[in-house]
mmCIF file of C-alpha atoms in Angstrom:
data_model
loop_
_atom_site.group_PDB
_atom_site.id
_atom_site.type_symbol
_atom_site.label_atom_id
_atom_site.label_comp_id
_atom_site.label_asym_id
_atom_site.label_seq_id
_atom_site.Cartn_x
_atom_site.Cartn_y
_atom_site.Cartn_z
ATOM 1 C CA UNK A 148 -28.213 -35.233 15.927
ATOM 2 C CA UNK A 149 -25.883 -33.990 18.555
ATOM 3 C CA UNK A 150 -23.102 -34.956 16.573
ATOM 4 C CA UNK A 151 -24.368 -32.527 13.991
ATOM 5 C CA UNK A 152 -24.902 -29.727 16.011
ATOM 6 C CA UNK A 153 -21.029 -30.137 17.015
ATOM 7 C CA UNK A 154 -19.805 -29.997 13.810
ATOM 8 C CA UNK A 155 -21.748 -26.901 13.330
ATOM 9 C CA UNK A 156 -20.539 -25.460 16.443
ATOM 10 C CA UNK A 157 -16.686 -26.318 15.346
ATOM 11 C CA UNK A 158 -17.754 -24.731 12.006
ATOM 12 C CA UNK A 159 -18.853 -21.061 13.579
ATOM 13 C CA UNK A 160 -15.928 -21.237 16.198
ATOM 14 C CA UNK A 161 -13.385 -21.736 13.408
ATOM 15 C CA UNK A 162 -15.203 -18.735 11.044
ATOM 16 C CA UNK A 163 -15.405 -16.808 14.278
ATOM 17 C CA UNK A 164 -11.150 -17.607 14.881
ATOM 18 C CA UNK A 165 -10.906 -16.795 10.858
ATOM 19 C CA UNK A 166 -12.811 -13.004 10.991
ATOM 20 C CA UNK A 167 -10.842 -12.146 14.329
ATOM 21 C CA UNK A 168 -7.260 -12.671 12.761
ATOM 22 C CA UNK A 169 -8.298 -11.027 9.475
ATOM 23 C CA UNK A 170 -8.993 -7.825 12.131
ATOM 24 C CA UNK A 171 -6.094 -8.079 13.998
ATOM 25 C CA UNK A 172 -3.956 -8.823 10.787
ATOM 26 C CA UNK A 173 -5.837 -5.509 8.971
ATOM 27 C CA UNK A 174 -5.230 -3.109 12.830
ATOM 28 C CA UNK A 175 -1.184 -4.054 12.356
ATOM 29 C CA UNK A 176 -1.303 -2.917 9.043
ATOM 30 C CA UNK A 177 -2.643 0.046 10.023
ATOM 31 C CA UNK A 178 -0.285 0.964 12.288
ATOM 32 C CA UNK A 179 2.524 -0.139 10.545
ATOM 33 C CA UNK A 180 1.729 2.170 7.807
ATOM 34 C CA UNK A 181 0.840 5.104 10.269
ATOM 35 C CA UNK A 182 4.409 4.928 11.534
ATOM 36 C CA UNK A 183 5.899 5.322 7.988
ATOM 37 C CA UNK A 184 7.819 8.266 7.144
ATOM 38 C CA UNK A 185 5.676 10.146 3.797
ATOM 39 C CA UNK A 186 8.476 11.864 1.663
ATOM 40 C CA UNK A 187 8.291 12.636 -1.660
ATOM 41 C CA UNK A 188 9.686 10.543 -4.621
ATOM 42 C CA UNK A 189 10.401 11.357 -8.275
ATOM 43 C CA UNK A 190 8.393 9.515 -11.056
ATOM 44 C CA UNK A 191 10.006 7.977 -13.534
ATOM 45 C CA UNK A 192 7.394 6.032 -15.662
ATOM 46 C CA UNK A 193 3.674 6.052 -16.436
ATOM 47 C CA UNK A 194 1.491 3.399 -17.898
ATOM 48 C CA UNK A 195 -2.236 2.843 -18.463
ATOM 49 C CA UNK A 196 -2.551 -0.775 -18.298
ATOM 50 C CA UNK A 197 -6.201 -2.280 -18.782
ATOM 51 C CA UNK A 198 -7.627 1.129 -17.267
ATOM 52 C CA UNK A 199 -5.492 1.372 -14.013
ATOM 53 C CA UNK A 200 -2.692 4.419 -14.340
ATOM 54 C CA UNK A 201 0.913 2.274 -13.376
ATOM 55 C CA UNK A 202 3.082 4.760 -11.777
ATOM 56 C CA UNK A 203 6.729 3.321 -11.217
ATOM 57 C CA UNK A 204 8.950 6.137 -8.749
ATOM 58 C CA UNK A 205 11.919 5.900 -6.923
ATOM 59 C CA UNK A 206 12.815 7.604 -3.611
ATOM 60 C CA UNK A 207 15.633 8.590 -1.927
ATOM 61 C CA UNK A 208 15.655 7.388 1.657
ATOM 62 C CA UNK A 209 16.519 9.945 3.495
ATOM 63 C CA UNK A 210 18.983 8.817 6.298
ATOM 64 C CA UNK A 211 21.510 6.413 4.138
ATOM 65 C CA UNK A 212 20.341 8.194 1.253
ATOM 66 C CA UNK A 213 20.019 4.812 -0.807
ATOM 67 C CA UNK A 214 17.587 4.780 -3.529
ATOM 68 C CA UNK A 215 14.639 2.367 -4.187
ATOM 69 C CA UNK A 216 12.601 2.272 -6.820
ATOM 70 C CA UNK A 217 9.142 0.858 -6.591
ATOM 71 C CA UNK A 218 5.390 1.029 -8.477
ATOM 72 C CA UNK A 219 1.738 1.067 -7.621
ATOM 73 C CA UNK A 220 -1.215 1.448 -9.503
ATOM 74 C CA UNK A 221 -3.242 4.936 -9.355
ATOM 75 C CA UNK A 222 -6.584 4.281 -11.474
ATOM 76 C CA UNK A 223 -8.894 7.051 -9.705
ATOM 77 C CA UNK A 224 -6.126 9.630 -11.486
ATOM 78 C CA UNK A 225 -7.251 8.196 -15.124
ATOM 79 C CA UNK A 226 -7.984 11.639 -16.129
ATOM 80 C CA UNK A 227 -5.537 13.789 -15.235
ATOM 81 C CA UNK A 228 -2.748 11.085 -15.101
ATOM 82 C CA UNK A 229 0.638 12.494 -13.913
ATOM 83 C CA UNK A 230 3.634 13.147 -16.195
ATOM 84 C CA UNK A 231 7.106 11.682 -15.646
ATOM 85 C CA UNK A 232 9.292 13.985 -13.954
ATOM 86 C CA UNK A 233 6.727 14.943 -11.490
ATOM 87 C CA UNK A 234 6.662 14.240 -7.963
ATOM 88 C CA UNK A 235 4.275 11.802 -5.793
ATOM 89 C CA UNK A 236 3.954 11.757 -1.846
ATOM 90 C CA UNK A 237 5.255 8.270 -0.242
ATOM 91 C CA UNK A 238 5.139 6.583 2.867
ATOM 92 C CA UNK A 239 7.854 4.041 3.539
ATOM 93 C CA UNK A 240 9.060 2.351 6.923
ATOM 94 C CA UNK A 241 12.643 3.649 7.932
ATOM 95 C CA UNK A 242 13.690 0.881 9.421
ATOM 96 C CA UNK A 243 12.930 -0.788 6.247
ATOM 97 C CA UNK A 244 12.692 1.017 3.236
ATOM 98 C CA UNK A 245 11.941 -1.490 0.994
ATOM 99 C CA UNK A 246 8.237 -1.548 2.055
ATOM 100 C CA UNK A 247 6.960 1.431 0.748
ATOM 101 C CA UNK A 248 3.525 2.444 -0.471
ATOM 102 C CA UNK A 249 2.024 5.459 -1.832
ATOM 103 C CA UNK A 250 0.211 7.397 0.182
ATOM 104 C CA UNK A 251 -3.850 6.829 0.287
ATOM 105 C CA UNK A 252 -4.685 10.365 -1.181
ATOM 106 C CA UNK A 253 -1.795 10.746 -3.664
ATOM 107 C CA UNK A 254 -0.564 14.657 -3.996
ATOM 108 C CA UNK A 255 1.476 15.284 -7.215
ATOM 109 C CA UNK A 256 3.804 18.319 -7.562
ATOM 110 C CA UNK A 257 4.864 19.455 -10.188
ATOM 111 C CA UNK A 258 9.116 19.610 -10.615
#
């Protein structure tokens, strides 16, 4: 019985271990993207794929002005989907650009 009742123990302590790194991973995610830089980016294709709007953009980053060219899916936009040529607010890291992300609550401008 007691050997049981170990087992379960080791069971909860390693779930416990489990839903504390998943917080701590989720927190430095968070504040990785909070120290991003949000600029804006041109888009340069659109695709409804199985319901979810595909937006591929590229960006110009602004202090070796190198461009990168990345793409994230924007389904909640299904019915007003933006056009090619327009512009879409991005976050990116500066001290590495190639992790990018759009920004939560996408803005689109028009060119």
């Amino acid at each position: 019985m007691l050997n049981y009742i170990a087992i379960v123990a080791l069971m909860v302590g390693i779930l416990v271990l489990a839903y504390i790194a998943q917080l701590y991973t989720v927190k430095k995610e968070r504040e990785v993207f909070n120290q991003g830089v949000t600029i804006w980016a041109d888009i340069i294709e659109v695709r409804i794929d199985e319901g979810d709007c595909i937006v591929r953009y590229r960006f110009i980053e602004p202090q070796s002005h190198k461009k990168f060219e990345r793409s994230g899916v924007i389904g909640f936009l299904l019915e007003n989907p933006p056009q090619e040529g327009e512009k879409i607010q991005v976050k990116y890291l500066p001290r590495n650009p190639h992790w990018s992300r759009m920004v939560g609550e996408i803005k689109i401008a028009s060119s």
